[in-house]
Structures are given as C-alpha cells and as structure tokens.
Amino acid sequence: MPILENVKEYAERASGLGRPGKKGVADLVRPRKPHTVRFKHDGLLPNHPRWPLLIYRGVIDLGEGHDRAAVIEDLFEANGWGQTWRDGVYDYVHYHSRIHEVLGISRGKGRVRLGGSKGRIFTLKAGDVAVLPADTGHQCLSRDDDFLVVGAYPPAGTYDECTAVEDHPRALKTISRVGAPRNDPVYGAGGPLARLWKKPK
C-alpha cells in the first residue's frame, strides 16, 4: 500500500487534483476538545515526563470530493507540520526520542496501544488525529485492511526510532531538548496544544 499511496500523492501534488489546498482545508476542520492522557515512565519506555498525548476524535470532515489522505496532509502542512508520509503504524512498540509526531487516520480503523506495553489501547478511526509528544510509545495491535495513516512532524527535531532497551538512556537525556511546537497540527497557533504543552519555566 505505501508504494501505491506514494505514487498517488506525487500525482496529486503535481496536478493539485484531489487536494483542498492549505487555505481550503481549514473549512474541513470541526471544533473538538482533545482527549488528553499522560503516561508514566514504565521502567523500559520513557513516555513524556510533562506533556500529554492529545486525541481529537472526528476532527476532520473527510467527506467527498477530495482524497482523504491529501486533506490530512494539507491540514498538517498548513499548520507547519511536514515530512508527511502515508502508511500504517508499526506492529511493534517504538517511540521517537528527538521529535514529536502526529498521526491522522484517513481510512479504516485500527487498535493502537499508546504509552508502551503498560499504556492504553485506543481504537483510532477515519477523521481522528493523535498528537504524540516525543518518547510516547506506540504500536498497532490490529487494523482494518484499508487502514491508512498520515503522519507528520514539527519543523524542529530530528527523526529517530527507538525500539531497544539500549535506546532508553539516550532518550532520557534528549527529551529535555525537544521543545514545544509553535502550532497545533490541527488548529494552528491558537490550538489547544500551546496551552497543554507549556514550555518549562
């Protein structure tokens, strides 16, 4: 699926077909309060020590007339979150110690465990968005055949993928260097993220 989706994305970006554009996508966002969850360090997986996971349920009107993945890409990019990709969520526990990540569900639904093996299981479905602060464990447990996720990252930070016990000491050191993003990936500068992910004083 990723290869097909990558070809589709390239064609859409070249032609503009199926994309609402960064200006038009704001009309497809619904007002929602985020569900917030804080995960504790579980001994093996750090999770973020200060900032909660944010889940916006049904926040994007994927409707008809646009490619669903393109809608989410345009929304994230309009709010300064880039390096977008289309795929699923890995079926093993992993986290990113040097960058935050946002996951937007464009098709289907999946059962995703967030916060590591001692975390919580959420069913994420089309139109949902999950914003994961750095060091938040995530893993797909099961999914529909058509489950498709669009991921993106804020402009500051460096992508890494931590899966082993050996990654843990470095992750504990780097987390304090990962700053709060300027914009919420869904609502931009005025979104809830700025209030919920306050910079340490």
Short mmCIF file of C-alpha atoms in Angstrom, two decimals:
data_model
loop_
_atom_site.label_atom_id
_atom_site.label_comp_id
_atom_site.label_asym_id
_atom_site.label_seq_id
_atom_site.Cartn_x
_atom_site.Cartn_y
_atom_site.Cartn_z
CA MET A 1 0.00 0.00 0.00
CA PRO A 2 2.72 2.61 0.77
CA ILE A 3 4.11 2.43 -2.80
CA LEU A 4 0.67 2.97 -4.34
CA GLU A 5 -0.08 5.79 -1.91
CA ASN A 6 3.29 7.42 -2.63
CA VAL A 7 2.58 7.40 -6.37
CA LYS A 8 -0.89 8.77 -5.73
CA GLU A 9 0.48 11.54 -3.51
CA TYR A 10 3.08 12.52 -6.11
CA ALA A 11 0.43 12.76 -8.84
CA GLU A 12 -1.89 14.79 -6.60
CA ARG A 13 0.84 17.23 -5.64
CA ALA A 14 1.86 17.67 -9.27
CA SER A 15 -1.68 18.22 -10.52
CA GLY A 16 -3.47 19.65 -7.49
CA LEU A 17 -6.33 17.19 -8.09
CA GLY A 18 -7.99 15.75 -5.01
CA ARG A 19 -6.39 18.30 -2.69
CA PRO A 20 -8.29 21.05 -0.86
CA GLY A 21 -5.12 23.16 -0.51
CA LYS A 22 -3.73 24.78 2.61
CA LYS A 23 -6.30 27.58 2.52
CA GLY A 24 -9.36 25.43 1.80
CA VAL A 25 -8.59 22.74 4.34
CA ALA A 26 -9.47 24.95 7.32
CA ASP A 27 -13.14 24.64 6.31
CA LEU A 28 -12.94 20.87 6.84
CA VAL A 29 -11.88 21.08 10.50
CA ARG A 30 -14.54 20.57 13.16
CA PRO A 31 -14.40 22.15 16.63
CA ARG A 32 -13.28 19.48 19.09
CA LYS A 33 -11.69 19.41 22.52
CA PRO A 34 -8.79 16.99 22.72
CA HIS A 35 -8.89 13.93 24.91
CA THR A 36 -5.66 14.05 26.93
CA VAL A 37 -3.74 11.18 28.50
CA ARG A 38 -0.49 11.27 30.47
CA PHE A 39 1.68 8.17 30.54
CA LYS A 40 4.26 7.46 33.21
CA HIS A 41 7.74 6.11 32.69
CA ASP A 42 7.22 2.35 32.78
CA GLY A 43 10.77 1.27 33.51
CA LEU A 44 11.61 0.48 29.90
CA LEU A 45 9.83 3.17 27.92
CA PRO A 46 10.19 6.82 28.96
CA ASN A 47 6.97 8.42 27.66
CA HIS A 48 6.96 12.20 28.01
CA PRO A 49 7.53 13.46 31.57
CA ARG A 50 5.37 16.61 31.21
CA TRP A 51 3.15 16.70 28.14
CA PRO A 52 0.06 14.58 27.47
CA LEU A 53 -0.97 12.68 24.39
CA LEU A 54 -3.77 14.52 22.56
CA ILE A 55 -6.53 12.73 20.65
CA TYR A 56 -9.01 14.70 18.55
CA ARG A 57 -11.99 12.49 17.71
CA GLY A 58 -13.69 13.01 14.32
CA VAL A 59 -11.97 16.36 13.95
CA ILE A 60 -11.57 16.28 10.15
CA ASP A 61 -14.51 16.18 7.73
CA LEU A 62 -13.11 13.79 5.14
CA GLY A 63 -16.38 13.86 3.15
CA GLU A 64 -16.37 13.57 -0.61
CA GLY A 65 -14.56 15.40 -3.38
CA HIS A 66 -11.02 15.18 -2.04
CA ASP A 67 -8.52 12.41 -1.45
CA ARG A 68 -8.74 11.74 2.28
CA ALA A 69 -5.01 11.42 2.84
CA ALA A 70 -4.42 14.65 0.89
CA VAL A 71 -6.86 16.50 3.16
CA ILE A 72 -4.87 15.47 6.23
CA GLU A 73 -1.53 16.28 4.58
CA ASP A 74 -2.73 19.75 3.61
CA LEU A 75 -4.05 20.35 7.14
CA PHE A 76 -0.82 19.34 8.85
CA GLU A 77 1.33 21.29 6.37
CA ALA A 78 -0.86 24.39 6.69
CA ASN A 79 -0.05 24.33 10.40
CA GLY A 80 3.70 23.88 9.94
CA TRP A 81 3.94 20.10 10.43
CA GLY A 82 5.75 18.49 7.50
CA GLN A 83 7.72 15.47 6.27
CA THR A 84 4.34 13.80 5.75
CA TRP A 85 4.04 10.10 5.00
CA ARG A 86 1.24 7.64 4.23
CA ASP A 87 1.33 4.14 5.75
CA GLY A 88 0.19 2.39 8.92
CA VAL A 89 1.55 2.18 12.46
CA TYR A 90 4.27 -0.40 13.11
CA ASP A 91 3.14 -3.58 14.87
CA TYR A 92 5.95 -3.37 17.44
CA VAL A 93 6.45 -0.91 20.30
CA HIS A 94 8.57 2.06 19.28
CA TYR A 95 8.96 5.74 20.09
CA HIS A 96 10.78 8.84 18.86
CA SER A 97 13.11 10.42 21.40
CA ARG A 98 14.06 13.57 19.48
CA ILE A 99 10.84 14.65 17.77
CA HIS A 100 7.06 14.80 18.26
CA GLU A 101 4.71 13.05 15.83
CA VAL A 102 1.11 13.49 14.67
CA LEU A 103 -0.99 10.66 13.25
CA GLY A 104 -4.12 11.39 11.21
CA ILE A 105 -6.40 8.50 10.23
CA SER A 106 -7.62 8.83 6.65
CA ARG A 107 -9.23 5.40 6.14
CA GLY A 108 -10.44 2.47 8.20
CA LYS A 109 -9.75 1.89 11.86
CA GLY A 110 -7.01 0.35 13.96
CA ARG A 111 -6.44 -0.68 17.56
CA VAL A 112 -3.32 1.16 18.65
CA ARG A 113 -1.62 0.83 22.02
CA LEU A 114 -0.18 4.16 23.15
CA GLY A 115 2.17 4.64 26.08
CA GLY A 116 4.01 1.34 25.66
CA SER A 117 3.17 -2.14 26.91
CA LYS A 118 1.68 -0.69 30.12
CA GLY A 119 -0.18 2.05 28.24
CA ARG A 120 -3.75 2.17 26.93
CA ILE A 121 -5.42 0.78 23.82
CA PHE A 122 -7.36 3.16 21.60
CA THR A 123 -9.42 2.49 18.50
CA LEU A 124 -8.47 5.20 16.05
CA LYS A 125 -10.69 5.67 13.01
CA ALA A 126 -11.04 7.88 9.95
CA GLY A 127 -11.15 11.56 10.92
CA ASP A 128 -9.27 11.09 14.22
CA VAL A 129 -5.93 12.74 14.96
CA ALA A 130 -3.45 11.72 17.67
CA VAL A 131 -0.60 14.05 18.68
CA LEU A 132 2.24 12.16 20.37
CA PRO A 133 4.83 14.05 22.38
CA ALA A 134 8.37 12.72 21.99
CA ASP A 135 9.09 9.46 23.84
CA THR A 136 5.45 8.26 23.63
CA GLY A 137 5.34 4.55 22.85
CA HIS A 138 3.03 3.40 20.06
CA GLN A 139 2.16 0.09 18.43
CA CYS A 140 -0.63 -1.17 16.14
CA LEU A 141 -2.31 -4.29 17.56
CA SER A 142 -4.88 -4.86 14.82
CA ARG A 143 -6.33 -2.94 11.88
CA ASP A 144 -8.78 -2.95 9.01
CA ASP A 145 -7.35 -3.94 5.64
CA ASP A 146 -7.79 -0.37 4.38
CA PHE A 147 -6.35 1.33 7.49
CA LEU A 148 -4.30 4.32 6.31
CA VAL A 149 -2.45 6.80 8.48
CA VAL A 150 -0.90 10.14 7.52
CA GLY A 151 1.99 11.09 9.79
CA ALA A 152 3.92 14.35 10.13
CA TYR A 153 6.44 16.14 12.33
CA PRO A 154 7.01 19.70 13.56
CA PRO A 155 9.85 21.68 11.94
CA ALA A 156 12.18 21.37 14.95
CA GLY A 157 13.57 18.00 15.92
CA THR A 158 15.29 15.03 14.35
CA TYR A 159 13.58 11.77 13.42
CA ASP A 160 14.78 8.66 15.22
CA GLU A 161 13.19 5.33 16.03
CA CYS A 162 13.76 3.72 19.41
CA THR A 163 12.86 0.07 19.93
CA ALA A 164 15.51 -1.43 22.21
CA VAL A 165 16.40 -1.24 25.88
CA GLU A 166 19.73 0.27 24.80
CA ASP A 167 17.89 3.34 23.45
CA HIS A 168 16.50 4.21 26.88
CA PRO A 169 19.46 6.07 28.48
CA ARG A 170 19.90 8.31 25.43
CA ALA A 171 16.17 9.01 25.27
CA LEU A 172 16.16 10.21 28.86
CA LYS A 173 18.89 12.71 28.01
CA THR A 174 17.43 14.02 24.75
CA ILE A 175 13.83 14.56 25.85
CA SER A 176 14.59 17.85 27.59
CA ARG A 177 15.95 19.23 24.32
CA VAL A 178 12.75 18.60 22.36
CA GLY A 179 10.87 21.90 22.53
CA ALA A 180 7.15 22.54 22.27
CA PRO A 181 5.94 23.13 18.70
CA ARG A 182 4.64 26.59 17.84
CA ASN A 183 1.49 25.25 16.22
CA ASP A 184 -1.13 22.65 16.95
CA PRO A 185 -1.17 20.37 13.85
CA VAL A 186 -4.97 20.65 13.64
CA TYR A 187 -5.82 24.18 14.82
CA GLY A 188 -2.59 26.09 14.30
CA ALA A 189 -1.19 28.77 16.60
CA GLY A 190 -4.41 29.20 18.59
CA GLY A 191 -4.96 25.49 19.17
CA PRO A 192 -5.05 23.60 22.47
CA LEU A 193 -1.52 22.25 22.12
CA ALA A 194 0.06 25.57 23.11
CA ARG A 195 -1.87 25.52 26.41
CA LEU A 196 -1.43 21.82 27.14
CA TRP A 197 2.23 21.59 26.16
CA LYS A 198 3.62 24.53 28.07
CA LYS A 199 7.33 25.16 27.95
CA PRO A 200 9.08 24.64 31.28
CA LYS A 201 9.78 27.89 33.15
#
